[in-house]
Structure formats: structure tokens, C-alpha cells
Short mmCIF file of C-alpha atoms in Angstrom, two decimals:
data_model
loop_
_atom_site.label_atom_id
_atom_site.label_comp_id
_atom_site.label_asym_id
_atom_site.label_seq_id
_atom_site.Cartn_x
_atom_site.Cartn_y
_atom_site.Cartn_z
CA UNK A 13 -7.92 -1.39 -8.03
CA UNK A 14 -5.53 0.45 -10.28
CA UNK A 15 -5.32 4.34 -9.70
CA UNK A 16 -4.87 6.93 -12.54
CA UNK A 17 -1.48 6.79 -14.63
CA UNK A 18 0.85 9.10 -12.99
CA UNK A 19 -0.43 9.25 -9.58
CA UNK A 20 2.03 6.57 -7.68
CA UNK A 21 5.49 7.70 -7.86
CA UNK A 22 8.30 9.88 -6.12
CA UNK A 23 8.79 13.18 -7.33
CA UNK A 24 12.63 12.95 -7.30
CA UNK A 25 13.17 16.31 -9.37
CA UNK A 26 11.08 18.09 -6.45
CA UNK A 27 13.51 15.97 -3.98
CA UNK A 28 16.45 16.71 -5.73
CA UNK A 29 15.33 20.59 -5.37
CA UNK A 30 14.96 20.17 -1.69
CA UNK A 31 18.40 18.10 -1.24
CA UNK A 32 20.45 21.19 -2.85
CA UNK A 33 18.94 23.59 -0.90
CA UNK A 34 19.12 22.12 2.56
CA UNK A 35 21.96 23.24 4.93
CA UNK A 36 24.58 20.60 6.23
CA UNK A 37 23.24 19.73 9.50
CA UNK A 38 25.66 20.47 12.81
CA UNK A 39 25.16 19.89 15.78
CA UNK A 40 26.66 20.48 19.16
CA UNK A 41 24.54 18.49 21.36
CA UNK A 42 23.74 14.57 21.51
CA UNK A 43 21.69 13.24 18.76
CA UNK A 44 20.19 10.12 19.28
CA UNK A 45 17.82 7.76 16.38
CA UNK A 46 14.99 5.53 17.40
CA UNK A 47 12.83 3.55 14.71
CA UNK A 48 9.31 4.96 15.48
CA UNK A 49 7.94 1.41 16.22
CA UNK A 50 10.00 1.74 19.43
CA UNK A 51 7.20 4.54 20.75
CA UNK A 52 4.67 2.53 22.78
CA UNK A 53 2.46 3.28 25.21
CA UNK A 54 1.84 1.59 28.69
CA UNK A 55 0.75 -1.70 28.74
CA UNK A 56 -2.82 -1.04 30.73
CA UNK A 57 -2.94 2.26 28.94
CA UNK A 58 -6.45 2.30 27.12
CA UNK A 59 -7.53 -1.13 28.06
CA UNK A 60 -10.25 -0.10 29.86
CA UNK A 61 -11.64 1.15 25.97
CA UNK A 62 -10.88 -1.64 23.86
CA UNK A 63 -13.15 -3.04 21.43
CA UNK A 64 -12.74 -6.83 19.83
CA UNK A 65 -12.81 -6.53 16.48
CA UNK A 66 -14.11 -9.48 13.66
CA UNK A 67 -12.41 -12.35 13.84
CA UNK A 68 -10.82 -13.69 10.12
CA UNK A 69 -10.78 -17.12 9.20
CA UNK A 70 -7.28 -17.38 8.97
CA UNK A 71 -6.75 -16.55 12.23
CA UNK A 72 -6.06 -20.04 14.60
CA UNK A 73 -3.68 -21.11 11.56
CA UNK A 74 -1.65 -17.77 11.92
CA UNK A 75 -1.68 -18.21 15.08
CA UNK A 76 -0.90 -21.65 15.62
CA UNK A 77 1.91 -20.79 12.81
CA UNK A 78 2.57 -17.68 15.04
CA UNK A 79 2.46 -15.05 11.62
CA UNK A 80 -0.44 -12.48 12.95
CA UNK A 81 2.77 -9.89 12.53
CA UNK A 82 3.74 -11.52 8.99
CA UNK A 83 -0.12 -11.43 8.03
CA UNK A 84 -0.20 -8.21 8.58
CA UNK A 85 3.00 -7.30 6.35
CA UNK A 86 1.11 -9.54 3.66
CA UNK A 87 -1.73 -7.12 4.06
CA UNK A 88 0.15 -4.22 3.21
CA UNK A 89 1.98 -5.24 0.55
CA UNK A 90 -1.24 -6.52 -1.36
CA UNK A 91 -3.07 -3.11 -1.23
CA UNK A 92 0.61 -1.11 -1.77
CA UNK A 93 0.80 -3.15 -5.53
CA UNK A 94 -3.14 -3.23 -5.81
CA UNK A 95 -2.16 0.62 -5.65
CA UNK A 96 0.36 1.04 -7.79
CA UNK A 97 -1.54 -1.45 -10.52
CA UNK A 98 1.37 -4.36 -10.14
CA UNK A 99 -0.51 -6.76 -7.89
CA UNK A 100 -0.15 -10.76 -8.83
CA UNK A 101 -0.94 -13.41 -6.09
CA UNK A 102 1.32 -15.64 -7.69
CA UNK A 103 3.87 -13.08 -7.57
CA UNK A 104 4.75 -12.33 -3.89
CA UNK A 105 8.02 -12.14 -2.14
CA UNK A 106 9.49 -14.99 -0.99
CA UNK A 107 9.85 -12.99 2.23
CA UNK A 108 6.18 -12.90 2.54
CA UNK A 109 5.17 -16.15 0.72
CA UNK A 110 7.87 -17.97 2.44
CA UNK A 111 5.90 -17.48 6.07
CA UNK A 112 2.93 -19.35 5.31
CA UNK A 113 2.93 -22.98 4.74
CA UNK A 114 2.18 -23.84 0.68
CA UNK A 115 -1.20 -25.81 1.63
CA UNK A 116 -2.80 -22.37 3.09
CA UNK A 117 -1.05 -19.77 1.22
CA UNK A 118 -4.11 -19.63 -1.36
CA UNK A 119 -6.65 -19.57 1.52
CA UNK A 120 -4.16 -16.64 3.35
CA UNK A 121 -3.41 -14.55 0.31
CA UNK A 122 -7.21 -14.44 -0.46
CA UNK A 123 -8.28 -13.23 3.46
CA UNK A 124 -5.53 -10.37 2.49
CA UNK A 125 -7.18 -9.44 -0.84
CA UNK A 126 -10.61 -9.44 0.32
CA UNK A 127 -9.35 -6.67 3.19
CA UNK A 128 -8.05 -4.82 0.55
CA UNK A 129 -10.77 -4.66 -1.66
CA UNK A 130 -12.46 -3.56 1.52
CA UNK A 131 -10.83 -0.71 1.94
CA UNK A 132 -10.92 0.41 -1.53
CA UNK A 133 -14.50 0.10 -1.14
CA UNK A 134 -14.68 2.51 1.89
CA UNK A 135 -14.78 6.65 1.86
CA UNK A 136 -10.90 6.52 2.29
CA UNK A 137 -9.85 4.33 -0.10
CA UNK A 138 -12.59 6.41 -2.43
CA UNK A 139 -10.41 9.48 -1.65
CA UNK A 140 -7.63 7.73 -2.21
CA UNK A 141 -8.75 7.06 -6.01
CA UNK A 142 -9.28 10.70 -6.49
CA UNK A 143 -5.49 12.11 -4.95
CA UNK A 144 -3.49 13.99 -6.83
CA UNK A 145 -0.63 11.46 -5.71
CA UNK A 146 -0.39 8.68 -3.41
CA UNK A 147 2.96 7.14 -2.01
CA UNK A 148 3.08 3.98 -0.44
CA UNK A 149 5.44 2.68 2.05
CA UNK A 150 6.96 6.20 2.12
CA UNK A 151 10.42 6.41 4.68
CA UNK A 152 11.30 9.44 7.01
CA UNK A 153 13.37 11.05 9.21
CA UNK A 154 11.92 13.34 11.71
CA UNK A 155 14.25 16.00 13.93
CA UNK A 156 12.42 16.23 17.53
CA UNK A 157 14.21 18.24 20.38
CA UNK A 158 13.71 17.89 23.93
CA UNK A 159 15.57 20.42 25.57
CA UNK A 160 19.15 20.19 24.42
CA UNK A 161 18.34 16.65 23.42
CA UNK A 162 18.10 16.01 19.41
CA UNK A 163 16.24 12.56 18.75
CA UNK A 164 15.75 11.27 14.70
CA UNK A 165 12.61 9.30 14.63
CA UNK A 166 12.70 7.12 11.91
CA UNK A 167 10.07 4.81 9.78
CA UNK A 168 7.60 3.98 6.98
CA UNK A 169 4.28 5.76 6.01
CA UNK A 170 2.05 2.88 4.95
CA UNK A 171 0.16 5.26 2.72
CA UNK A 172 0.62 8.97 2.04
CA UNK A 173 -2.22 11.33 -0.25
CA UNK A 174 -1.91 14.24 -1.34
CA UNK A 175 -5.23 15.97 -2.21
CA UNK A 176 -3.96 19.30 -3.67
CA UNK A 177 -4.29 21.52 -0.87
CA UNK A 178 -3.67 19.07 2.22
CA UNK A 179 -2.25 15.79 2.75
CA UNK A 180 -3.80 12.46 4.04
CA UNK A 181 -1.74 9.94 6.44
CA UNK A 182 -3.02 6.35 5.95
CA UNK A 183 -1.71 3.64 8.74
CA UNK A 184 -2.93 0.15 8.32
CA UNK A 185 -3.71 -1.64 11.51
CA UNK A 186 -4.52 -5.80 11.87
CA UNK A 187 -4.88 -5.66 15.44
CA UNK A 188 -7.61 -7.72 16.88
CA UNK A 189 -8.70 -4.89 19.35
CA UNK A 190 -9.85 -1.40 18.41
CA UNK A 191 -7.65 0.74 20.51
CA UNK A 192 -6.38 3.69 18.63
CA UNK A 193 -5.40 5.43 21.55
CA UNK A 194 -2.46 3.17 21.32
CA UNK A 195 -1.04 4.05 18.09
CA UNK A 196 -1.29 8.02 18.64
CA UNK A 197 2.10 8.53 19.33
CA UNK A 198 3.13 7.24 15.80
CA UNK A 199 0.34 9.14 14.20
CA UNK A 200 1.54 12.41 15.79
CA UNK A 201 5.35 11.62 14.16
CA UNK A 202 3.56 10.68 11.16
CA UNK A 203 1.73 13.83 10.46
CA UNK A 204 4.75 16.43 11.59
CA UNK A 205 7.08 14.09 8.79
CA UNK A 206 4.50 14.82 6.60
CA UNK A 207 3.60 18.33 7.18
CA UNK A 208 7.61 19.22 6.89
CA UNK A 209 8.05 16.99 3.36
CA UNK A 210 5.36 18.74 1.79
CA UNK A 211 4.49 22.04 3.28
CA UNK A 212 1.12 21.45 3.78
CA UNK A 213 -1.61 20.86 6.52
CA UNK A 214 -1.74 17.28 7.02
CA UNK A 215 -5.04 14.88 8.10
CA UNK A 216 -4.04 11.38 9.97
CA UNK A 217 -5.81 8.14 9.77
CA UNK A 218 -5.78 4.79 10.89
CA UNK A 219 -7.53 2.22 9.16
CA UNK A 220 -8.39 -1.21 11.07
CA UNK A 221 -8.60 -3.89 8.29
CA UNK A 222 -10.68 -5.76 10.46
CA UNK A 223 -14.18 -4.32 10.10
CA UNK A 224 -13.38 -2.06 7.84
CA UNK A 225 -13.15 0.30 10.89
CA UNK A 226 -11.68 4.19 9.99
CA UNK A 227 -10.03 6.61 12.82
CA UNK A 228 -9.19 10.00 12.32
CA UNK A 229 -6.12 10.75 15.02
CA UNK A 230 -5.26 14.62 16.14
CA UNK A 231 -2.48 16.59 16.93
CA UNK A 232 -3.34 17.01 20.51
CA UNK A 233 -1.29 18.52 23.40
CA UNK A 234 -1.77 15.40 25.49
CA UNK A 235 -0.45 13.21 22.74
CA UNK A 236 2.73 15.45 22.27
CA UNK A 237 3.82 15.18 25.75
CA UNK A 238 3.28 11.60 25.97
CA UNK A 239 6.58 11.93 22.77
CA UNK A 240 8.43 13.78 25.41
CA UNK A 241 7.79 11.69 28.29
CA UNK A 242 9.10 8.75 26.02
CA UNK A 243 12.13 10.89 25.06
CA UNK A 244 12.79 11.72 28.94
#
């Protein structure tokens, strides 16, 4: 799937605007930075809901080869170039490509496809066809106080749309259980990054490759103050 010319890119003139207006940043309390990936929730938290999803046939050989994590960066990085229109199989990073042994990289590269073509297939990745603009992999840096605490929470957006008048947050998940309660933390930073890039309201998703399975994830009250109990 290639989307329309024009709609995957930065807008670096609209960044440059932002970077001359912005005010130097002091501050007279501690600041501390954690990668958002460090946010997770209690081991037994939610286990009581989980839900097994499909298995893949890849799956003993990444495990016996113990990539389900490198899989899963594989993933993305098939349906971020599928995306942007620059997708080759033969032309993966050696990063990626390099995890797999040569006999099964064929057999691994074309589980990866086939979930992406999935998703393009679904009502999300059908929205995603018709954004205005769509970022992939898009970095951040989120400000969050606690008290007179200052923490930077910092990551990647696997997928970023912006329909015109609100914006879509797309997180890719190959986790073997259906468990979003899990990843709501993340979601929540996700959405405020978002919402303070581009000024507008902003809709969070995850997206289990597995099953094709789609989760909307809210703002709630309950999922804020799990942040601050983290922070705490």
C-alpha cells in the first residue's frame, strides 16, 4: 500500500515556526527523563482479563531463536515503508535482517507482510489511506509535573494521522495476549505529546497485529494517576 503523494513527511517549516517561538526552558526544580517504555504496570495487573491471541507460524522459531521483540521491530518497519511507498523485502536493515537466520528470513519477512497487509485492510488502516498526513515512527518529548517534580517522558509514535480536524495515535502491538489495559499508560503519554504538537483533539489506538484486533484507549482519570503513582 502506497498512500497519496505528499501525505508522509515532516512539516519542518511548521517546526521551524514553533522552534523560534518557544521560550528557553528554566527551571528551578529537579528534572528528571525516562524513555516511556520504562512505564509498566504491575505484573498481575489485568491478568485476570487476558485473552490469547492467534498463534503465527513463525512463532516456535522466534522463539527458539528468542526474536518475538526483534519480530516485532520487523513488523513495524514493514508497514512504516509500505507507508511511505519505499518497501523492498530484499531491502531491510541489516539490523533487522541480521536477527533471523538466512534459511527463515523469507518465511519471517512474509508472516510480517501478510500482518501488514492486514491492517491496511482493516477500518484503521482505511482511515489511514484517507489522512491528510501520516507520520511514522514520530519522536517526543513530553513535560509532566508532579508536584515540584518535572519528569521528560520520552519515545516513538509508531504511527501518527492527522484527519484535518483531530488526530489519530496508532501503536502496534505483537503481544500474544490481548491485554490493553497494560499499555494505557503509554497511550495516555502518547495522546497529551500529540495533542501539544499539533493543537488538536487527539483519538488513541492500539492495534494487535495478531487477529487483526483494534482498541480504542481513553484519557481516563484512573489511567492518569496510575502516571503519577509511577512518578512517586
Amino acid at each position: 500500500m502506497r498512500l497519496d503523494e505528499g501525505k508522509y513527511r515532516t512539516d519542518f517549516d511548521h517546526l521551524c515556526r514553533k522552534y523560534s517561538q518557544a521560550e528557553i526552558a528554566v527551571w528551578d526544580f529537579p528534572v528528571t527523563r525516562f524513555p516511556v517504555s520504562d512505564i509498566k504496570p504491575p505484573v498481575e495487573y489485568g491478568k485476570d482479563r487476558e485473552v490469547s491471541l492467534p498463534e503465527l507460524s513463525v512463532d516456535a522459531l522466534l522463539k527458539e531463536r528468542d526474536q518475538q521483540a526483534g519480530f516485532g521491530i520487523l513488523c513495524h518497519d514493514v508497514i512504516e515503508k509500505m507507508i511511505s511507498g519505499n518497501y523492498s523485502a530484499e531491502d531491510l536493515p541489516d539490523s533487522l535482517s541480521g536477527r533471523f537466520p538466512e534459511e527463515h528470513l523469507t518465511e519471517i519477512v512474509r508472516e510480517a507482510e501478510s500482518l501488514a497487509q492486514v491492517f491496511f485492510r482493516s477500518s484503521l488502516g482505511s482511515i489511514a489511506g484517507k489522512a491528510e498526513f501520516v507520520e511514522a515512527e514520530v519522536p517526543f518529548l513530553l513535560a509532566w509535573d508532579e508536584g515540584v517534580r518535572r519528569v521528560l517522558f520520552s519515545g516513538r509514535i509508531d504511527l501518527v494521522l492527522d484527519l484535518g480536524d483531530e488526530c489519530y495515535v496508532v501503536d502496534f502491538k505483537t503481544d500474544k495476549m490481548f491485554l490493553p489495559e497494560g499499555h494505557e499508560s503509554q497511550m495516555i503519554l502518547y495522546m497529551r505529546a500529540v495533542r501539544e504538537l499539533s493543537g488538536k483533539p487527539v483519538r488513541g489506538f492500539l492495534y494487535y497485529l495478531r487477529g487483526g484486533e483494534t482498541k480504542e484507549i481513553e484519557e481516563t482519570s484512573q489511567g492518569v494517576l496510575r502516571i503519577s503513582e509511577w512518578i512517586v
